[in-house]
Amino acid sequence: MAKAQLYSTGTEFEQPAAATRSITQETVPVARLINQEIAAGLLGVSPKWLERDRWAERRIPYVKIGRLVRYRASDIAAYIDANTQGAA
């Protein structure tokens, strides 16, 4: 089964030049985070559906940053792949 491709640019950001180095001086991949409205659009559901899923079903992992809710693009793609049905 083919993986769902959300963005042609991938799901990781590149680390800035040497001006900002991590403690270990290694590149740390950061998952691309998308907001609830974009995630809902990609899934073809309403933002309210995602809200209900967060407190009732917990099918799609999410990230809380303060009060903000974000989804990893890779988690949305994984959910789409996991729920793809074969032809009847």
CSV table of N, CA and C in Angstrom, one decimal:
chain,number,residue,atom,x,y,z
A,1,MET,N,0.8,-1.2,0.0
A,1,MET,CA,0.0,0.0,0.0
A,1,MET,C,0.9,1.2,0.0
A,2,ALA,N,0.6,2.2,-0.8
A,2,ALA,CA,1.4,3.4,-0.9
A,2,ALA,C,1.2,4.3,0.3
A,3,LYS,N,2.2,5.0,0.7
A,3,LYS,CA,2.1,5.9,1.8
A,3,LYS,C,1.4,7.2,1.3
A,4,ALA,N,0.6,7.8,2.2
A,4,ALA,CA,0.0,9.1,1.8
A,4,ALA,C,1.1,10.2,1.9
A,5,GLN,N,1.1,11.0,0.8
A,5,GLN,CA,2.1,12.1,0.7
A,5,GLN,C,1.4,13.4,1.0
A,6,LEU,N,1.7,14.1,2.1
A,6,LEU,CA,1.0,15.3,2.5
A,6,LEU,C,1.6,16.5,1.9
A,7,TYR,N,2.9,16.6,1.9
A,7,TYR,CA,3.6,17.7,1.3
A,7,TYR,C,4.8,17.2,0.5
A,8,SER,N,5.0,17.9,-0.6
A,8,SER,CA,6.1,17.5,-1.5
A,8,SER,C,7.4,17.9,-0.9
A,9,THR,N,7.4,18.8,0.1
A,9,THR,CA,8.7,19.2,0.8
A,9,THR,C,9.0,18.3,1.9
A,10,GLY,N,8.3,17.3,2.2
A,10,GLY,CA,8.6,16.3,3.3
A,10,GLY,C,8.0,16.8,4.6
A,11,THR,N,8.3,16.0,5.6
A,11,THR,CA,7.7,16.4,6.9
A,11,THR,C,8.7,16.8,8.0
A,12,GLU,N,9.9,17.2,7.5
A,12,GLU,CA,10.9,17.6,8.4
A,12,GLU,C,11.5,19.0,8.0
A,13,PHE,N,11.9,19.8,9.0
A,13,PHE,CA,12.5,21.1,8.7
A,13,PHE,C,14.0,20.8,8.7
A,14,GLU,N,14.7,21.6,7.9
A,14,GLU,CA,16.2,21.6,8.0
A,14,GLU,C,16.7,22.5,9.1
A,15,GLN,N,17.7,22.1,9.8
A,15,GLN,CA,18.2,22.9,10.9
A,15,GLN,C,19.0,24.1,10.3
A,16,PRO,N,18.9,25.3,10.9
A,16,PRO,CA,19.6,26.4,10.5
A,16,PRO,C,21.1,26.2,10.5
A,17,ALA,N,21.8,27.1,9.8
A,17,ALA,CA,23.3,27.1,9.8
A,17,ALA,C,23.9,27.0,11.1
A,18,ALA,N,25.2,26.9,11.2
A,18,ALA,CA,25.9,26.7,12.4
A,18,ALA,C,25.7,27.8,13.5
A,19,ALA,N,25.0,28.9,13.2
A,19,ALA,CA,24.8,29.9,14.2
A,19,ALA,C,24.0,29.4,15.4
A,20,THR,N,23.1,28.5,15.2
A,20,THR,CA,22.4,27.9,16.3
A,20,THR,C,22.7,26.4,16.3
A,21,ARG,N,23.5,26.0,17.3
A,21,ARG,CA,23.8,24.5,17.4
A,21,ARG,C,23.1,23.9,18.6
A,22,SER,N,22.8,22.6,18.5
A,22,SER,CA,22.2,21.9,19.6
A,22,SER,C,23.3,21.6,20.6
A,23,ILE,N,22.9,21.1,21.7
A,23,ILE,CA,23.9,20.7,22.8
A,23,ILE,C,24.8,19.6,22.2
A,24,THR,N,24.3,18.7,21.5
A,24,THR,CA,25.2,17.6,21.0
A,24,THR,C,25.7,17.9,19.6
A,25,GLN,N,25.4,19.1,19.0
A,25,GLN,CA,25.8,19.6,17.7
A,25,GLN,C,25.4,18.6,16.6
A,26,GLU,N,24.3,17.9,16.8
A,26,GLU,CA,23.8,17.1,15.8
A,26,GLU,C,22.5,17.7,15.3
A,27,THR,N,22.2,17.3,14.0
A,27,THR,CA,20.9,17.8,13.5
A,27,THR,C,19.8,17.0,14.1
A,28,VAL,N,18.8,17.7,14.6
A,28,VAL,CA,17.6,17.0,15.2
A,28,VAL,C,16.4,17.2,14.3
A,29,PRO,N,15.9,16.1,13.8
A,29,PRO,CA,14.7,16.3,12.9
A,29,PRO,C,13.5,16.7,13.7
A,30,VAL,N,12.8,17.7,13.2
A,30,VAL,CA,11.6,18.2,13.8
A,30,VAL,C,10.4,17.9,13.0
A,31,ALA,N,9.4,17.2,13.5
A,31,ALA,CA,8.2,16.9,12.8
A,31,ALA,C,7.5,18.1,12.4
A,32,ARG,N,7.0,18.1,11.1
A,32,ARG,CA,6.1,19.2,10.7
A,32,ARG,C,4.8,19.2,11.4
A,33,LEU,N,4.4,20.3,12.1
A,33,LEU,CA,3.2,20.3,12.8
A,33,LEU,C,2.2,21.2,12.1
A,34,ILE,N,0.9,20.7,12.0
A,34,ILE,CA,-0.1,21.4,11.4
A,34,ILE,C,-1.3,21.6,12.3
A,35,ASN,N,-2.0,22.7,12.1
A,35,ASN,CA,-3.1,23.0,13.0
A,35,ASN,C,-4.4,22.1,12.7
A,36,GLN,N,-5.3,22.3,13.6
A,36,GLN,CA,-6.5,21.5,13.5
A,36,GLN,C,-7.3,21.7,12.2
A,37,GLU,N,-7.4,22.9,11.7
A,37,GLU,CA,-8.1,23.2,10.5
A,37,GLU,C,-7.5,22.5,9.3
A,38,ILE,N,-6.2,22.6,9.2
A,38,ILE,CA,-5.5,21.9,8.1
A,38,ILE,C,-5.6,20.4,8.2
A,39,ALA,N,-5.5,19.9,9.4
A,39,ALA,CA,-5.6,18.4,9.6
A,39,ALA,C,-7.0,18.0,9.2
A,40,ALA,N,-8.0,18.7,9.6
A,40,ALA,CA,-9.4,18.4,9.3
A,40,ALA,C,-9.6,18.4,7.7
A,41,GLY,N,-9.0,19.4,7.1
A,41,GLY,CA,-9.1,19.5,5.6
A,41,GLY,C,-8.5,18.3,4.9
A,42,LEU,N,-7.3,17.9,5.4
A,42,LEU,CA,-6.6,16.7,4.8
A,42,LEU,C,-7.4,15.4,5.0
A,43,LEU,N,-8.1,15.3,6.1
A,43,LEU,CA,-8.9,14.1,6.4
A,43,LEU,C,-10.3,14.2,5.9
A,44,GLY,N,-10.8,15.4,5.5
A,44,GLY,CA,-12.1,15.5,5.0
A,44,GLY,C,-13.2,15.4,6.1
A,45,VAL,N,-12.8,15.9,7.3
A,45,VAL,CA,-13.7,15.9,8.4
A,45,VAL,C,-13.8,17.4,8.9
A,46,SER,N,-14.7,17.6,9.9
A,46,SER,CA,-14.8,18.9,10.5
A,46,SER,C,-13.8,19.1,11.6
A,47,PRO,N,-13.4,20.3,12.0
A,47,PRO,CA,-12.5,20.5,13.1
A,47,PRO,C,-13.2,19.9,14.4
A,48,LYS,N,-14.5,20.0,14.5
A,48,LYS,CA,-15.2,19.5,15.7
A,48,LYS,C,-15.0,18.0,15.8
A,49,TRP,N,-14.9,17.3,14.6
A,49,TRP,CA,-14.7,15.8,14.7
A,49,TRP,C,-13.3,15.5,15.3
A,50,LEU,N,-12.3,16.3,15.0
A,50,LEU,CA,-11.0,16.2,15.6
A,50,LEU,C,-11.0,16.5,17.1
A,51,GLU,N,-11.8,17.5,17.5
A,51,GLU,CA,-11.9,17.8,18.9
A,51,GLU,C,-12.6,16.6,19.7
A,52,ARG,N,-13.6,16.0,19.1
A,52,ARG,CA,-14.3,14.9,19.7
A,52,ARG,C,-13.3,13.7,19.8
A,53,ASP,N,-12.6,13.5,18.7
A,53,ASP,CA,-11.6,12.4,18.7
A,53,ASP,C,-10.6,12.6,19.8
A,54,ARG,N,-10.1,13.8,20.0
A,54,ARG,CA,-9.1,14.0,21.1
A,54,ARG,C,-9.6,13.6,22.5
A,55,TRP,N,-10.9,13.9,22.8
A,55,TRP,CA,-11.3,13.6,24.2
A,55,TRP,C,-12.1,12.3,24.3
A,56,ALA,N,-12.5,11.7,23.2
A,56,ALA,CA,-13.3,10.5,23.3
A,56,ALA,C,-12.6,9.3,22.7
A,57,GLU,N,-12.2,9.4,21.5
A,57,GLU,CA,-11.6,8.2,20.8
A,57,GLU,C,-10.1,8.1,20.9
A,58,ARG,N,-9.4,9.2,20.8
A,58,ARG,CA,-7.9,9.2,20.8
A,58,ARG,C,-7.3,8.3,19.7
A,59,ARG,N,-7.9,8.4,18.5
A,59,ARG,CA,-7.4,7.7,17.4
A,59,ARG,C,-6.1,8.3,16.7
A,60,ILE,N,-6.1,9.6,16.7
A,60,ILE,CA,-5.0,10.3,16.1
A,60,ILE,C,-4.2,11.0,17.1
A,61,PRO,N,-2.9,10.7,17.2
A,61,PRO,CA,-2.0,11.4,18.2
A,61,PRO,C,-1.9,12.9,17.9
A,62,TYR,N,-1.8,13.7,19.0
A,62,TYR,CA,-1.7,15.1,18.8
A,62,TYR,C,-0.6,15.7,19.8
A,63,VAL,N,-0.2,16.9,19.5
A,63,VAL,CA,0.8,17.6,20.3
A,63,VAL,C,0.2,18.8,20.9
A,64,LYS,N,0.4,19.0,22.3
A,64,LYS,CA,-0.1,20.2,22.9
A,64,LYS,C,1.1,21.1,23.1
A,65,ILE,N,1.0,22.4,22.7
A,65,ILE,CA,2.0,23.4,22.9
A,65,ILE,C,1.3,24.5,23.6
A,66,GLY,N,1.4,24.5,24.9
A,66,GLY,CA,0.6,25.5,25.7
A,66,GLY,C,-0.9,25.1,25.5
A,67,ARG,N,-1.6,26.1,25.0
A,67,ARG,CA,-3.1,25.9,24.7
A,67,ARG,C,-3.3,25.4,23.3
A,68,LEU,N,-2.3,25.4,22.5
A,68,LEU,CA,-2.4,25.1,21.1
A,68,LEU,C,-2.4,23.6,20.9
A,69,VAL,N,-3.2,23.1,20.0
A,69,VAL,CA,-3.2,21.7,19.6
A,69,VAL,C,-2.7,21.6,18.2
A,70,ARG,N,-1.7,20.7,18.0
A,70,ARG,CA,-1.1,20.5,16.6
A,70,ARG,C,-1.0,19.0,16.4
A,71,TYR,N,-1.0,18.7,15.1
A,71,TYR,CA,-0.9,17.3,14.6
A,71,TYR,C,0.4,17.2,13.8
A,72,ARG,N,1.1,16.1,14.0
A,72,ARG,CA,2.2,15.8,13.1
A,72,ARG,C,1.7,15.4,11.7
A,73,ALA,N,2.2,15.9,10.7
A,73,ALA,CA,1.8,15.6,9.3
A,73,ALA,C,2.0,14.1,9.1
A,74,SER,N,3.1,13.5,9.7
A,74,SER,CA,3.3,12.1,9.5
A,74,SER,C,2.2,11.2,10.2
A,75,ASP,N,1.7,11.7,11.4
A,75,ASP,CA,0.6,11.0,12.1
A,75,ASP,C,-0.7,11.0,11.2
A,76,ILE,N,-1.0,12.1,10.6
A,76,ILE,CA,-2.1,12.2,9.7
A,76,ILE,C,-2.0,11.2,8.6
A,77,ALA,N,-0.8,11.2,8.0
A,77,ALA,CA,-0.5,10.3,6.8
A,77,ALA,C,-0.6,8.8,7.3
A,78,ALA,N,-0.1,8.5,8.5
A,78,ALA,CA,-0.2,7.2,9.1
A,78,ALA,C,-1.7,6.8,9.3
A,79,TYR,N,-2.5,7.7,9.8
A,79,TYR,CA,-3.9,7.4,10.0
A,79,TYR,C,-4.6,7.1,8.7
A,80,ILE,N,-4.3,7.9,7.7
A,80,ILE,CA,-4.9,7.7,6.4
A,80,ILE,C,-4.5,6.3,5.9
A,81,ASP,N,-3.2,6.0,6.0
A,81,ASP,CA,-2.7,4.7,5.5
A,81,ASP,C,-3.4,3.5,6.3
A,82,ALA,N,-3.5,3.7,7.6
A,82,ALA,CA,-4.0,2.6,8.4
A,82,ALA,C,-5.5,2.4,8.2
A,83,ASN,N,-6.2,3.4,7.7
A,83,ASN,CA,-7.6,3.3,7.5
A,83,ASN,C,-8.0,3.2,6.0
A,84,THR,N,-7.1,2.9,5.1
A,84,THR,CA,-7.4,2.7,3.7
A,84,THR,C,-7.9,1.3,3.5
A,85,GLN,N,-9.1,1.2,2.9
A,85,GLN,CA,-9.7,-0.1,2.7
A,85,GLN,C,-9.4,-0.5,1.3
A,86,GLY,N,-9.4,-1.8,1.1
A,86,GLY,CA,-9.2,-2.4,-0.2
A,86,GLY,C,-10.4,-2.3,-1.1
A,87,ALA,N,-10.3,-2.6,-2.4
A,87,ALA,CA,-11.5,-2.5,-3.2
A,87,ALA,C,-12.4,-3.7,-2.9
A,88,ALA,N,-13.7,-3.5,-3.1
A,88,ALA,CA,-14.6,-4.6,-2.8
A,88,ALA,C,-14.7,-5.6,-3.9
